PDB file of C-alpha atoms in Angstrom:
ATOM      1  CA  UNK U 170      61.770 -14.233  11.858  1.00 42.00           C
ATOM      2  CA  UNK U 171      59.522 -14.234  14.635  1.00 40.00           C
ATOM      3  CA  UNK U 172      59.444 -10.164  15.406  1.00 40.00           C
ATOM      4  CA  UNK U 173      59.509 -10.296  11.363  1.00 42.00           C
ATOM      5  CA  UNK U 174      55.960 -11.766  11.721  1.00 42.00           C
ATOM      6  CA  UNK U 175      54.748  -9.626  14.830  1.00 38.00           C
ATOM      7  CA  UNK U 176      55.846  -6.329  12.628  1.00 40.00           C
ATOM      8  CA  UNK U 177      54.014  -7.601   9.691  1.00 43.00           C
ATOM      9  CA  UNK U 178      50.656  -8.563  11.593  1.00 44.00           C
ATOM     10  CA  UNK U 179      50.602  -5.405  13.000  1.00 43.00           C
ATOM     11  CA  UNK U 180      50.998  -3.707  10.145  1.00 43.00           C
ATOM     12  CA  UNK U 181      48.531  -5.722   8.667  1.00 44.00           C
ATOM     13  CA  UNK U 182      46.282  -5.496  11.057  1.00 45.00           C
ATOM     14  CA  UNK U 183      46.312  -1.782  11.347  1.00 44.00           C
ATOM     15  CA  UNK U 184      45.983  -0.568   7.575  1.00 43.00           C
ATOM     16  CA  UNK U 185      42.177  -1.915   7.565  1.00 43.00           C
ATOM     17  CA  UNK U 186      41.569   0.261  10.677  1.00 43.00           C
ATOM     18  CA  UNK U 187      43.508   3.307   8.909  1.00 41.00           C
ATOM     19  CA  UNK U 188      40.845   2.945   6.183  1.00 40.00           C
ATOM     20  CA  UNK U 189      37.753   2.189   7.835  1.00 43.00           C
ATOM     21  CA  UNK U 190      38.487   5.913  10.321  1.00 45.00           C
ATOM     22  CA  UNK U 191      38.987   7.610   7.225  1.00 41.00           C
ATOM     23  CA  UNK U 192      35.867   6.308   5.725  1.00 44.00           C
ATOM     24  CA  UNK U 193      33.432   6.921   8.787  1.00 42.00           C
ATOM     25  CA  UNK U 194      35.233  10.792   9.133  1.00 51.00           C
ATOM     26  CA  UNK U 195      34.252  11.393   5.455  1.00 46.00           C
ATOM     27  CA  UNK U 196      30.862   9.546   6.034  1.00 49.00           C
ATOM     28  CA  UNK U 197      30.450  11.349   8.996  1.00 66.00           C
ATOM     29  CA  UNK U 198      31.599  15.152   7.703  1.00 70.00           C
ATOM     30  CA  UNK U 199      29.530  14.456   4.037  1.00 74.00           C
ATOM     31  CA  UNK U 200      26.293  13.257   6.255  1.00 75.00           C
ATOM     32  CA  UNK U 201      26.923  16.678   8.647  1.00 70.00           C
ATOM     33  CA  UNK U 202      27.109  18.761   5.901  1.00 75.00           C
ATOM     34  CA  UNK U 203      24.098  18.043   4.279  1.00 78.00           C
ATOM     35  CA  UNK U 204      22.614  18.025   7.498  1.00 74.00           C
ATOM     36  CA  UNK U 205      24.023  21.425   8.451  1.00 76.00           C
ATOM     37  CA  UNK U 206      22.498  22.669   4.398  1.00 82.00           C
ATOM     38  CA  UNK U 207      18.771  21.752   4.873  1.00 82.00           C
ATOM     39  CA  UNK U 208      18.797  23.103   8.796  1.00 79.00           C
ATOM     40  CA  UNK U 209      19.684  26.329   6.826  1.00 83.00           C
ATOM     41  CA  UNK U 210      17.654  26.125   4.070  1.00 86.00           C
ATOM     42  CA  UNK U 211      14.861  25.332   6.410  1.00 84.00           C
ATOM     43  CA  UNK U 212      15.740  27.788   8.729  1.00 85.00           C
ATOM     44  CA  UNK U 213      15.593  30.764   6.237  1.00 88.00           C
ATOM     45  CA  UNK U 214      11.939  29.857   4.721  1.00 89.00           C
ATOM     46  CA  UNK U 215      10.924  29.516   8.719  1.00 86.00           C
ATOM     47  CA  UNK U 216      12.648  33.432   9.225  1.00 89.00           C
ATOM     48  CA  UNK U 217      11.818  34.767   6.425  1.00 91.00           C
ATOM     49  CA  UNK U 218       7.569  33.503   7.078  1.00 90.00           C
ATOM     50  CA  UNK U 219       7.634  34.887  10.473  1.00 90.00           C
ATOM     51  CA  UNK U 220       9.156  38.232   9.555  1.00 92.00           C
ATOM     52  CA  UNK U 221       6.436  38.253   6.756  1.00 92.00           C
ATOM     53  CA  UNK U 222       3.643  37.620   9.219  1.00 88.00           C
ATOM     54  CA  UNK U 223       5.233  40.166  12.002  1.00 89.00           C
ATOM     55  CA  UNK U 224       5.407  42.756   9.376  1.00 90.00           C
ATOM     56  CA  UNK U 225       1.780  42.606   7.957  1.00 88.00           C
ATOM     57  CA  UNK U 226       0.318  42.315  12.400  1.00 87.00           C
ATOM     58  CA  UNK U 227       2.277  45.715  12.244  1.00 86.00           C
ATOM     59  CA  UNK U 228       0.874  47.468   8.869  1.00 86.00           C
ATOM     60  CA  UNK U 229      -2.734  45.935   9.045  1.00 82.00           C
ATOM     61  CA  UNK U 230      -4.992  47.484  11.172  1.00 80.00           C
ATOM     62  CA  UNK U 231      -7.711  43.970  11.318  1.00 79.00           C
ATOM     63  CA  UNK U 232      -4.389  41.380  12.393  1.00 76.00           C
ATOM     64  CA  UNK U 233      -4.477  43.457  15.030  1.00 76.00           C
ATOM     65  CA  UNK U 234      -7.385  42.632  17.010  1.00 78.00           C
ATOM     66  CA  UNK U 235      -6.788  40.444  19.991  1.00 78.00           C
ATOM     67  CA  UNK U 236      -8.162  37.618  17.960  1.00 76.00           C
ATOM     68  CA  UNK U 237      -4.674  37.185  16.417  1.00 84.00           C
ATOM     69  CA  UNK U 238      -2.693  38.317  18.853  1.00 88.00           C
ATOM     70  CA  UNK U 239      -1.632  34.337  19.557  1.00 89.00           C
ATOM     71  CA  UNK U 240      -0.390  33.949  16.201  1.00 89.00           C
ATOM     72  CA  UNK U 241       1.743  37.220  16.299  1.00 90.00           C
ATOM     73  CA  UNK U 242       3.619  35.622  19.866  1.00 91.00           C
ATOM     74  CA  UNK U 243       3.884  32.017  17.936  1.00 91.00           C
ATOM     75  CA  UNK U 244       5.762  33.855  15.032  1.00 91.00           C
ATOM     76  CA  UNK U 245       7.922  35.543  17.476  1.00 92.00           C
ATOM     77  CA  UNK U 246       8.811  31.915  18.724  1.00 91.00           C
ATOM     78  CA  UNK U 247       9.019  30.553  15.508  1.00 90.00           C
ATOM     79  CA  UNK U 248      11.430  32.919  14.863  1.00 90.00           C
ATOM     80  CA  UNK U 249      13.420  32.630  17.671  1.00 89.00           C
ATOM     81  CA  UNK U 250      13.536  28.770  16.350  1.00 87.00           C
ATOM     82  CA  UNK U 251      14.704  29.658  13.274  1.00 86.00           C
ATOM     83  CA  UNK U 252      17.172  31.786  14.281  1.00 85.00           C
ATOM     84  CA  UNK U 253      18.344  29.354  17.219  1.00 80.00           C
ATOM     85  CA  UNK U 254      18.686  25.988  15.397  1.00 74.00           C
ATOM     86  CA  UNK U 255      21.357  26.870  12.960  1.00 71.00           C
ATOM     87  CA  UNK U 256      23.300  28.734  14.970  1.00 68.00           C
ATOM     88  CA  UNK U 257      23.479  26.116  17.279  1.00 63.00           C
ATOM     89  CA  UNK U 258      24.140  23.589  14.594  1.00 62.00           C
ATOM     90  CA  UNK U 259      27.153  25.526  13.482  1.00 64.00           C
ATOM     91  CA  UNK U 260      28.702  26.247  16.481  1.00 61.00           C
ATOM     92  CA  UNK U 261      28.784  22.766  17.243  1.00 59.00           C
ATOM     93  CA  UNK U 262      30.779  22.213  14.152  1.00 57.00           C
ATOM     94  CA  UNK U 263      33.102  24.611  13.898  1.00 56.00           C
ATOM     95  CA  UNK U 264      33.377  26.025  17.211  1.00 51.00           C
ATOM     96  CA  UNK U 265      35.197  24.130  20.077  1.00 48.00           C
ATOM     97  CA  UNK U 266      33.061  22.236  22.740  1.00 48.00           C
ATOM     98  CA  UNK U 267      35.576  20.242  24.594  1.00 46.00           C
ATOM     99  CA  UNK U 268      34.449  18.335  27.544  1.00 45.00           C
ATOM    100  CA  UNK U 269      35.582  20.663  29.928  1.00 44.00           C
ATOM    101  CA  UNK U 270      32.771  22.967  29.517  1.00 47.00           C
ATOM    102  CA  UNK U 271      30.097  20.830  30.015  1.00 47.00           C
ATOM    103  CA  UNK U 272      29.065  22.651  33.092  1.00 48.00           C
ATOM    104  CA  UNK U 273      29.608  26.050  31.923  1.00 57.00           C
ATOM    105  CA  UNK U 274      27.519  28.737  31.945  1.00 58.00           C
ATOM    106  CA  UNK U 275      27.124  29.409  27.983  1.00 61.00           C
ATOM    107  CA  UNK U 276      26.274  25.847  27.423  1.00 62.00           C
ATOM    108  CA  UNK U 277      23.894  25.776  30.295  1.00 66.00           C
ATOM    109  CA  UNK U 278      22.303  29.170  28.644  1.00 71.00           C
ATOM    110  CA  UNK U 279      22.285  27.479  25.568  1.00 73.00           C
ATOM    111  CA  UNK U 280      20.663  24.545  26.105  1.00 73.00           C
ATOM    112  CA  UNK U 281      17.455  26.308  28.329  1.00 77.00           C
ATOM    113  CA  UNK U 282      17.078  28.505  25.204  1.00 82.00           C
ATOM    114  CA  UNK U 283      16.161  25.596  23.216  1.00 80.00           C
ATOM    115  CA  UNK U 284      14.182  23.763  25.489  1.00 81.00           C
ATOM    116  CA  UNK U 285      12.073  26.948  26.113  1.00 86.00           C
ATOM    117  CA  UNK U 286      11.475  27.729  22.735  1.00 88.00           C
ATOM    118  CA  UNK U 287      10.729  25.004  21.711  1.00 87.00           C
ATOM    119  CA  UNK U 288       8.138  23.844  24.644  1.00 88.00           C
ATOM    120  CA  UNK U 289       6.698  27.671  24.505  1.00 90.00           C
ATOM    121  CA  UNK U 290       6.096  26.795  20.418  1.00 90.00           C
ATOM    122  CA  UNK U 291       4.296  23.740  21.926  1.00 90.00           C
ATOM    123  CA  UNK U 292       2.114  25.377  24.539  1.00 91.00           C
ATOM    124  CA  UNK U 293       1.441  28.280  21.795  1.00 92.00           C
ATOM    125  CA  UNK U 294      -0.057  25.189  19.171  1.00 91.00           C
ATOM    126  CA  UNK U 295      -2.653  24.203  22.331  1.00 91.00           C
ATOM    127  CA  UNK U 296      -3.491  27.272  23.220  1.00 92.00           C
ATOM    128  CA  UNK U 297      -4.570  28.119  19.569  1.00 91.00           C
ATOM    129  CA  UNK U 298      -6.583  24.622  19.327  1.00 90.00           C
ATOM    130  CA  UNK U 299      -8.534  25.429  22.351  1.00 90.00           C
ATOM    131  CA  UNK U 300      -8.744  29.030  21.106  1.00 90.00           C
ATOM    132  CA  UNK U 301     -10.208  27.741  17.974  1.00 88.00           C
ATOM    133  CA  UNK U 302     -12.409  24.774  19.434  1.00 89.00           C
ATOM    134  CA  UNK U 303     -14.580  27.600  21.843  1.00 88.00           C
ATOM    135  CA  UNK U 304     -14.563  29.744  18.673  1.00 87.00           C
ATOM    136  CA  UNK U 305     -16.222  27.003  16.583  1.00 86.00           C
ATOM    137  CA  UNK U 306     -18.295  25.479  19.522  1.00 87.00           C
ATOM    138  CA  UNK U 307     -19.444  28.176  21.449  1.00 86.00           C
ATOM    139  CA  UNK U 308     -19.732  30.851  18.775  1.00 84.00           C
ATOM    140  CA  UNK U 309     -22.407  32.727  20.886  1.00 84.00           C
ATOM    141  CA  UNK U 310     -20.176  32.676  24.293  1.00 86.00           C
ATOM    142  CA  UNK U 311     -16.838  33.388  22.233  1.00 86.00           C
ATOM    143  CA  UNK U 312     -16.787  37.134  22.923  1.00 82.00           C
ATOM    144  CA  UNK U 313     -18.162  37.078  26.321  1.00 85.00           C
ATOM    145  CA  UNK U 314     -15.058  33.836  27.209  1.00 85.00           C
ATOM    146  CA  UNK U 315     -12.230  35.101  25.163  1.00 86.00           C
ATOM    147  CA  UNK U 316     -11.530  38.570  26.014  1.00 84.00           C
ATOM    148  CA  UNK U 317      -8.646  40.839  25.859  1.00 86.00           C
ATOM    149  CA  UNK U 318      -7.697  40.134  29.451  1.00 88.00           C
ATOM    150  CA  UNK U 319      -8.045  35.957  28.531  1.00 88.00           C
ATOM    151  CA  UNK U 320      -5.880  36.536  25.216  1.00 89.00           C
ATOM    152  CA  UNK U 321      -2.940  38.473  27.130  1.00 90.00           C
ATOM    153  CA  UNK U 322      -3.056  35.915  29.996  1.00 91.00           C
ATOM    154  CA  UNK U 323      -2.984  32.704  27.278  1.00 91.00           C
ATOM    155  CA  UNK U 324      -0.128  34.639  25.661  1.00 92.00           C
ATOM    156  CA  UNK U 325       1.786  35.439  29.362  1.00 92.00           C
ATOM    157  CA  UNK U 326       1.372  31.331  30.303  1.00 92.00           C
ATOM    158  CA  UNK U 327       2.335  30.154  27.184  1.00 92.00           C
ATOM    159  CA  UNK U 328       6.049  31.884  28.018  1.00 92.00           C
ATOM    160  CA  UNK U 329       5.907  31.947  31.316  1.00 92.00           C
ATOM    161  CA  UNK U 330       5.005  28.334  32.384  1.00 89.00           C
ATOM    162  CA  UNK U 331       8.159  27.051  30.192  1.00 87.00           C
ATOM    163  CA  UNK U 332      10.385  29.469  31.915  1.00 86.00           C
ATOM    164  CA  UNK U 333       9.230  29.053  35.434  1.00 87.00           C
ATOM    165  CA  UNK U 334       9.623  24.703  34.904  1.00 80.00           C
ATOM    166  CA  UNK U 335      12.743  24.788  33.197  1.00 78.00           C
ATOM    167  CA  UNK U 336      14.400  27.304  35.345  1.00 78.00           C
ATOM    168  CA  UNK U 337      13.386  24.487  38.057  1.00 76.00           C
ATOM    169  CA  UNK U 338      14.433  21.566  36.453  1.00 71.00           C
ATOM    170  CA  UNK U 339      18.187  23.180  35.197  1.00 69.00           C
ATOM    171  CA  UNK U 340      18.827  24.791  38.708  1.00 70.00           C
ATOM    172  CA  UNK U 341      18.556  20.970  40.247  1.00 67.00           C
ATOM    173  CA  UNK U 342      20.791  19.572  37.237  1.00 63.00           C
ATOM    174  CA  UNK U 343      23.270  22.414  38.143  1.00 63.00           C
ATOM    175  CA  UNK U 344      23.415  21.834  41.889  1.00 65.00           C
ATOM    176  CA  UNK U 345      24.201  18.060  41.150  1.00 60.00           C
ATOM    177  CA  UNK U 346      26.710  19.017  38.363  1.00 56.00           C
ATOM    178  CA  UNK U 347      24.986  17.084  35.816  1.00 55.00           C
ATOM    179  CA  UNK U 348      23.895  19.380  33.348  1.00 51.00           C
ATOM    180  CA  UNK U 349      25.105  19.899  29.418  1.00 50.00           C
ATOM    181  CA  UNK U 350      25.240  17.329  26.943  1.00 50.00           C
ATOM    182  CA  UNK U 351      24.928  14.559  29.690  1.00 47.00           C
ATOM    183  CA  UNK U 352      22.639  15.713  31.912  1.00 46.00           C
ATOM    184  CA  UNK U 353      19.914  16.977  29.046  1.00 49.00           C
ATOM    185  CA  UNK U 354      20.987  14.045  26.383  1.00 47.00           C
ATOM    186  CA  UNK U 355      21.820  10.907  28.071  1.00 47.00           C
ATOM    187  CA  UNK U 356      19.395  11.736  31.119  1.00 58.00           C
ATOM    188  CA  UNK U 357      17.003   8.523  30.931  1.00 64.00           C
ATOM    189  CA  UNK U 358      14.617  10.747  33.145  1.00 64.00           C
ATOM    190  CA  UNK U 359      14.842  13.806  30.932  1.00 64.00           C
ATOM    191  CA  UNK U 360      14.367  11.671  27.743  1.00 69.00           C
ATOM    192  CA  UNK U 361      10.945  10.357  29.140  1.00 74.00           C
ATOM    193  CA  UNK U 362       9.541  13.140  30.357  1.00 73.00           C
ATOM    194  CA  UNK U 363      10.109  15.033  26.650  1.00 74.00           C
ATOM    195  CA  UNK U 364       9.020  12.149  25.225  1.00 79.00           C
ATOM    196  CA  UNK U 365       5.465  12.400  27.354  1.00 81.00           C
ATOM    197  CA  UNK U 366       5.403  15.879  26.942  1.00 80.00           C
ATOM    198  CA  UNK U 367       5.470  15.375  22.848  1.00 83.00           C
ATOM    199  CA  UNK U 368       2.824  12.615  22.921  1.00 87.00           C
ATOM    200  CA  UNK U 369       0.495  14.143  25.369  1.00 87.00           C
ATOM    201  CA  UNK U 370       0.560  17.611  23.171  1.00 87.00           C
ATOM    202  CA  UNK U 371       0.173  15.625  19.924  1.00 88.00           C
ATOM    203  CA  UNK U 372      -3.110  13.840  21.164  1.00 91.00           C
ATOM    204  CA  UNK U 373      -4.650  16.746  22.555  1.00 90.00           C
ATOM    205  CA  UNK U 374      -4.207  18.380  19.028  1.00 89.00           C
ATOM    206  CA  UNK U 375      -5.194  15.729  16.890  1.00 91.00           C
ATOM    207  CA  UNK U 376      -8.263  15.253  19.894  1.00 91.00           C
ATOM    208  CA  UNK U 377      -9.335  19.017  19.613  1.00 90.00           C
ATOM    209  CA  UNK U 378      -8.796  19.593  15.251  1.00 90.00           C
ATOM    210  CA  UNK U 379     -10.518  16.122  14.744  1.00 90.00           C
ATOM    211  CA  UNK U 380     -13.844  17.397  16.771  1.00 89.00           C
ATOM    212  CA  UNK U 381     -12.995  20.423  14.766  1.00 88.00           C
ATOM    213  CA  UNK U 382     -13.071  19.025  11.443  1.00 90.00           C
ATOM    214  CA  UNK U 383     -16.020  16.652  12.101  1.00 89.00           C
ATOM    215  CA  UNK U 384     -18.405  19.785  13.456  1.00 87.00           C
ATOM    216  CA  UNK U 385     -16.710  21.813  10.431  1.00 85.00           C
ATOM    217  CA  UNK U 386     -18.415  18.338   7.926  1.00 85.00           C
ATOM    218  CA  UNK U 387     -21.615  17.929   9.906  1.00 86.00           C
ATOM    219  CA  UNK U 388     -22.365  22.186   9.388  1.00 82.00           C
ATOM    220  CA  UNK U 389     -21.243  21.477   5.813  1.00 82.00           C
ATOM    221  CA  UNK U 390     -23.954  18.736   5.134  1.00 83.00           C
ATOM    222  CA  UNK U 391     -26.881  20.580   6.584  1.00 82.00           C
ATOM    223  CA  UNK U 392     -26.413  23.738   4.612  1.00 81.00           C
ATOM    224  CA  UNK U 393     -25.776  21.875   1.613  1.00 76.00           C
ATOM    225  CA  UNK U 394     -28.843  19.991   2.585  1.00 74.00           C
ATOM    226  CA  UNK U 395     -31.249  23.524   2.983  1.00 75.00           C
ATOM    227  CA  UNK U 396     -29.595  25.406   0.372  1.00 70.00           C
ATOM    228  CA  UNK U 397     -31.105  25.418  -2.979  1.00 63.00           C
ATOM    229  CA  UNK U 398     -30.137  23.129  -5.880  1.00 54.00           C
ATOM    230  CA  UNK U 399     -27.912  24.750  -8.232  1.00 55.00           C
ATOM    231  CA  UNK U 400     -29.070  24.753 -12.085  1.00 58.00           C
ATOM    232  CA  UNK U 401     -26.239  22.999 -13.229  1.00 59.00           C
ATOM    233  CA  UNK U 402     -27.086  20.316 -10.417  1.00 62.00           C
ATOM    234  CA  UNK U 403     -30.317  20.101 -11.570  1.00 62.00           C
ATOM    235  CA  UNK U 404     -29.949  19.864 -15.106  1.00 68.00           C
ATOM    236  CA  UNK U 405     -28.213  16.632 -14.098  1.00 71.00           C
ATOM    237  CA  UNK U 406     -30.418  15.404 -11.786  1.00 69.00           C
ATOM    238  CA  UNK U 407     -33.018  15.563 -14.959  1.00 72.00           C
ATOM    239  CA  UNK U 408     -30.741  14.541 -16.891  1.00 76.00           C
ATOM    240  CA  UNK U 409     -30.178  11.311 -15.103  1.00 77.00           C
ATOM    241  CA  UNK U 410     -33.828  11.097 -15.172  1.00 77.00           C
ATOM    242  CA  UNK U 411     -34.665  11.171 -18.694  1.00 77.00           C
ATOM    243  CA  UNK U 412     -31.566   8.581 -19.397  1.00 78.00           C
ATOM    244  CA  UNK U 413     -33.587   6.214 -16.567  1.00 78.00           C
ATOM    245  CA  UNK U 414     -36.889   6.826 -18.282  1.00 77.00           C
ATOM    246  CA  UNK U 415     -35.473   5.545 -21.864  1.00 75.00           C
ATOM    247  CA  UNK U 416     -33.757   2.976 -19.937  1.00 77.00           C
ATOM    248  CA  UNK U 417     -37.435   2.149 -18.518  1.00 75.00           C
ATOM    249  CA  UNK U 418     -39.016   2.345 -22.246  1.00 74.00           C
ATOM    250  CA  UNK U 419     -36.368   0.431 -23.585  1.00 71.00           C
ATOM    251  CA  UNK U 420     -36.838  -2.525 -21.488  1.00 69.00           C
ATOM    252  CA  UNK U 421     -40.715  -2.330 -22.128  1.00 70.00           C
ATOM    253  CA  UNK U 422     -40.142  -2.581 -25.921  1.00 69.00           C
ATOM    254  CA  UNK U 423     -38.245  -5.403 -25.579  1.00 70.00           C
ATOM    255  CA  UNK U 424     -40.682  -7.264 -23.460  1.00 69.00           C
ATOM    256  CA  UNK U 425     -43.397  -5.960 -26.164  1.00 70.00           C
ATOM    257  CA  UNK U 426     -41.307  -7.481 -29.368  1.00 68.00           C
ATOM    258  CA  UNK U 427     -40.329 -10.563 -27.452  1.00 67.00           C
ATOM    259  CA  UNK U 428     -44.047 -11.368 -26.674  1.00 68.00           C
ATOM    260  CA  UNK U 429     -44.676 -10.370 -30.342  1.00 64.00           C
ATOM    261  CA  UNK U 430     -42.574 -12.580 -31.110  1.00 69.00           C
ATOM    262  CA  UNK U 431     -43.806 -15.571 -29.103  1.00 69.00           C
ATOM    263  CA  UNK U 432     -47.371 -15.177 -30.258  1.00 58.00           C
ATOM    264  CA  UNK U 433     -46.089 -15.549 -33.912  1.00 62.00           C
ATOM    265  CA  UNK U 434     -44.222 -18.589 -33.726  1.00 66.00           C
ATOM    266  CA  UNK U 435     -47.170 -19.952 -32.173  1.00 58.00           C
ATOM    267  CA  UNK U 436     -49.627 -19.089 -34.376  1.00 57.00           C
ATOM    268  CA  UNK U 437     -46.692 -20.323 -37.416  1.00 62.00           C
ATOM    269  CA  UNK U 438     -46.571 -23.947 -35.675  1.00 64.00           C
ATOM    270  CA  UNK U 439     -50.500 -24.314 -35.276  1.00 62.00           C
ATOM    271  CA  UNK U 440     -51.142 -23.185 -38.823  1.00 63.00           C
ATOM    272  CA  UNK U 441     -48.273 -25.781 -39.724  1.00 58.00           C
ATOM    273  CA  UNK U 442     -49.815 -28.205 -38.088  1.00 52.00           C
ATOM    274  CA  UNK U 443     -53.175 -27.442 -39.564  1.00 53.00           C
ATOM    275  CA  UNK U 444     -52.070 -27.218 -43.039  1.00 52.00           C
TER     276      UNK U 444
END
């Protein structure tokens, strides 16, 4: 009786656990898969942009100017992105990533491929802002500051600074064996200093498009201020002005009839009174 009740409680007690893995695997693999279909979907519109933008730098003659010569590299990035992300995705799904190769050398590659995209796509976004804030501020200086020379050494830091830091930082997780998943993932250190790195790039871009945007409203204002009155703007303008004249007249009258009025009944209740 008694191993009768030890067989049943464990039986018991291990059918909920049965169900509850099988629910969280097809959670899990349902949740993945969607995942894995927008990284694609999103992937393709973000390969398919940056081929379009390479190919018309190529055929036109004015994107090729040095003015837009920091676009061309961030589609190149872009598209390194796109072509990166889902491939990585993927692998990770179907391919086998046991825990013995957490230290390899593909893994290793893999992950410093990502992070130097991705911070190059980063540096590329700054360098455009302060590209565009000289442009816009200093329209006179522009040519004279932002050269050829300038716009191929913004375009060499903006790949080599990533390279040179990460190279760095990976060669030190390598020599104390902690590098792959748990050295770049569950790194406390690492997670700070990306999480710095994203905050300190997204205030300096929101810092240099806001001053942007307000010079961009203040130049708007003035020349809407010196620039001639359309006729459509000032038909309404007299419009408005005849509607506040009869508005004006209107009120008058009715002062005029109301006093009219008054006067009568007065003269009414002394004749009354008189008769």
């Amino acid at each position: 009786m008694v191993v009768g009740r030890l067989i049943n409680d464990s039986v018991t007690t291990q059918e909920p656990d049965i169900i509850n893995d099988y629910e969280y695997s097809f959670f899990s693999t349902w949740m993945y898969t969607v995942h894995v279909l927008v990284q694609l979907i999103l992937s393709a519109f973000s390969i398919t942009g940056n081929l379009l933008t390479l190919a018309c730098f190529v055929k036109s003659n004015r994107l090729r100017q040095q003015n837009y010569w920091l676009i061309c590299s961030l589609a190149v990035d872009d598209l390194l992105i796109g072509i990166e992300s889902p491939t990585l995705t993927l692998w990770n799904k179907f391919g086998e990533f046991p825990e013995q190769c957490l230290n390899s050398g593909l893994v290793n590659l893999r992950i410093y491929f990502r992070a130097f995209v991705y911070f190059a796509s980063m540096l590329h976004l700054v360098v455009i802002g302060l590209d565009r804030f000289i442009a816009v501020m200093f329209p006179l200086r522009y040519v004279l500051l932002v050269g050829k020379k300038t716009v191929i050494a913004m375009v060499a830091v903006v790949w080599t600074v990533p390279a040179i830091s990460l190279t760095f930082k990976i060669t030190r997780l390598v020599r104390k064996r902690k590098l792959g998943c748990e050295g770049i993932l569950l790194n406390k250190e690492n997670s700070i200093m990306a999480f710095v790195v994203y905050v300190v790039v997204l205030l300096l871009l929101c810092g240099i498009y806001g001053k942007l945007w307000r010079v961009a409203h203040d130049q708007r204002r003035k020349i809407l201020d010196q620039c001639p009155q359309r006729p459509q703007q000032q038909q309404q303008q007299q419009q408005q002005q005849q509607q506040q004249q009869q508005r004006q007249q209107g009120v008058k009258e009715n002062r005029t009839l109301k006093s009219n009025r008054t006067v009568l009944i007065v003269v009414e209740i002394s004749c009354g009174d008189a008769g």
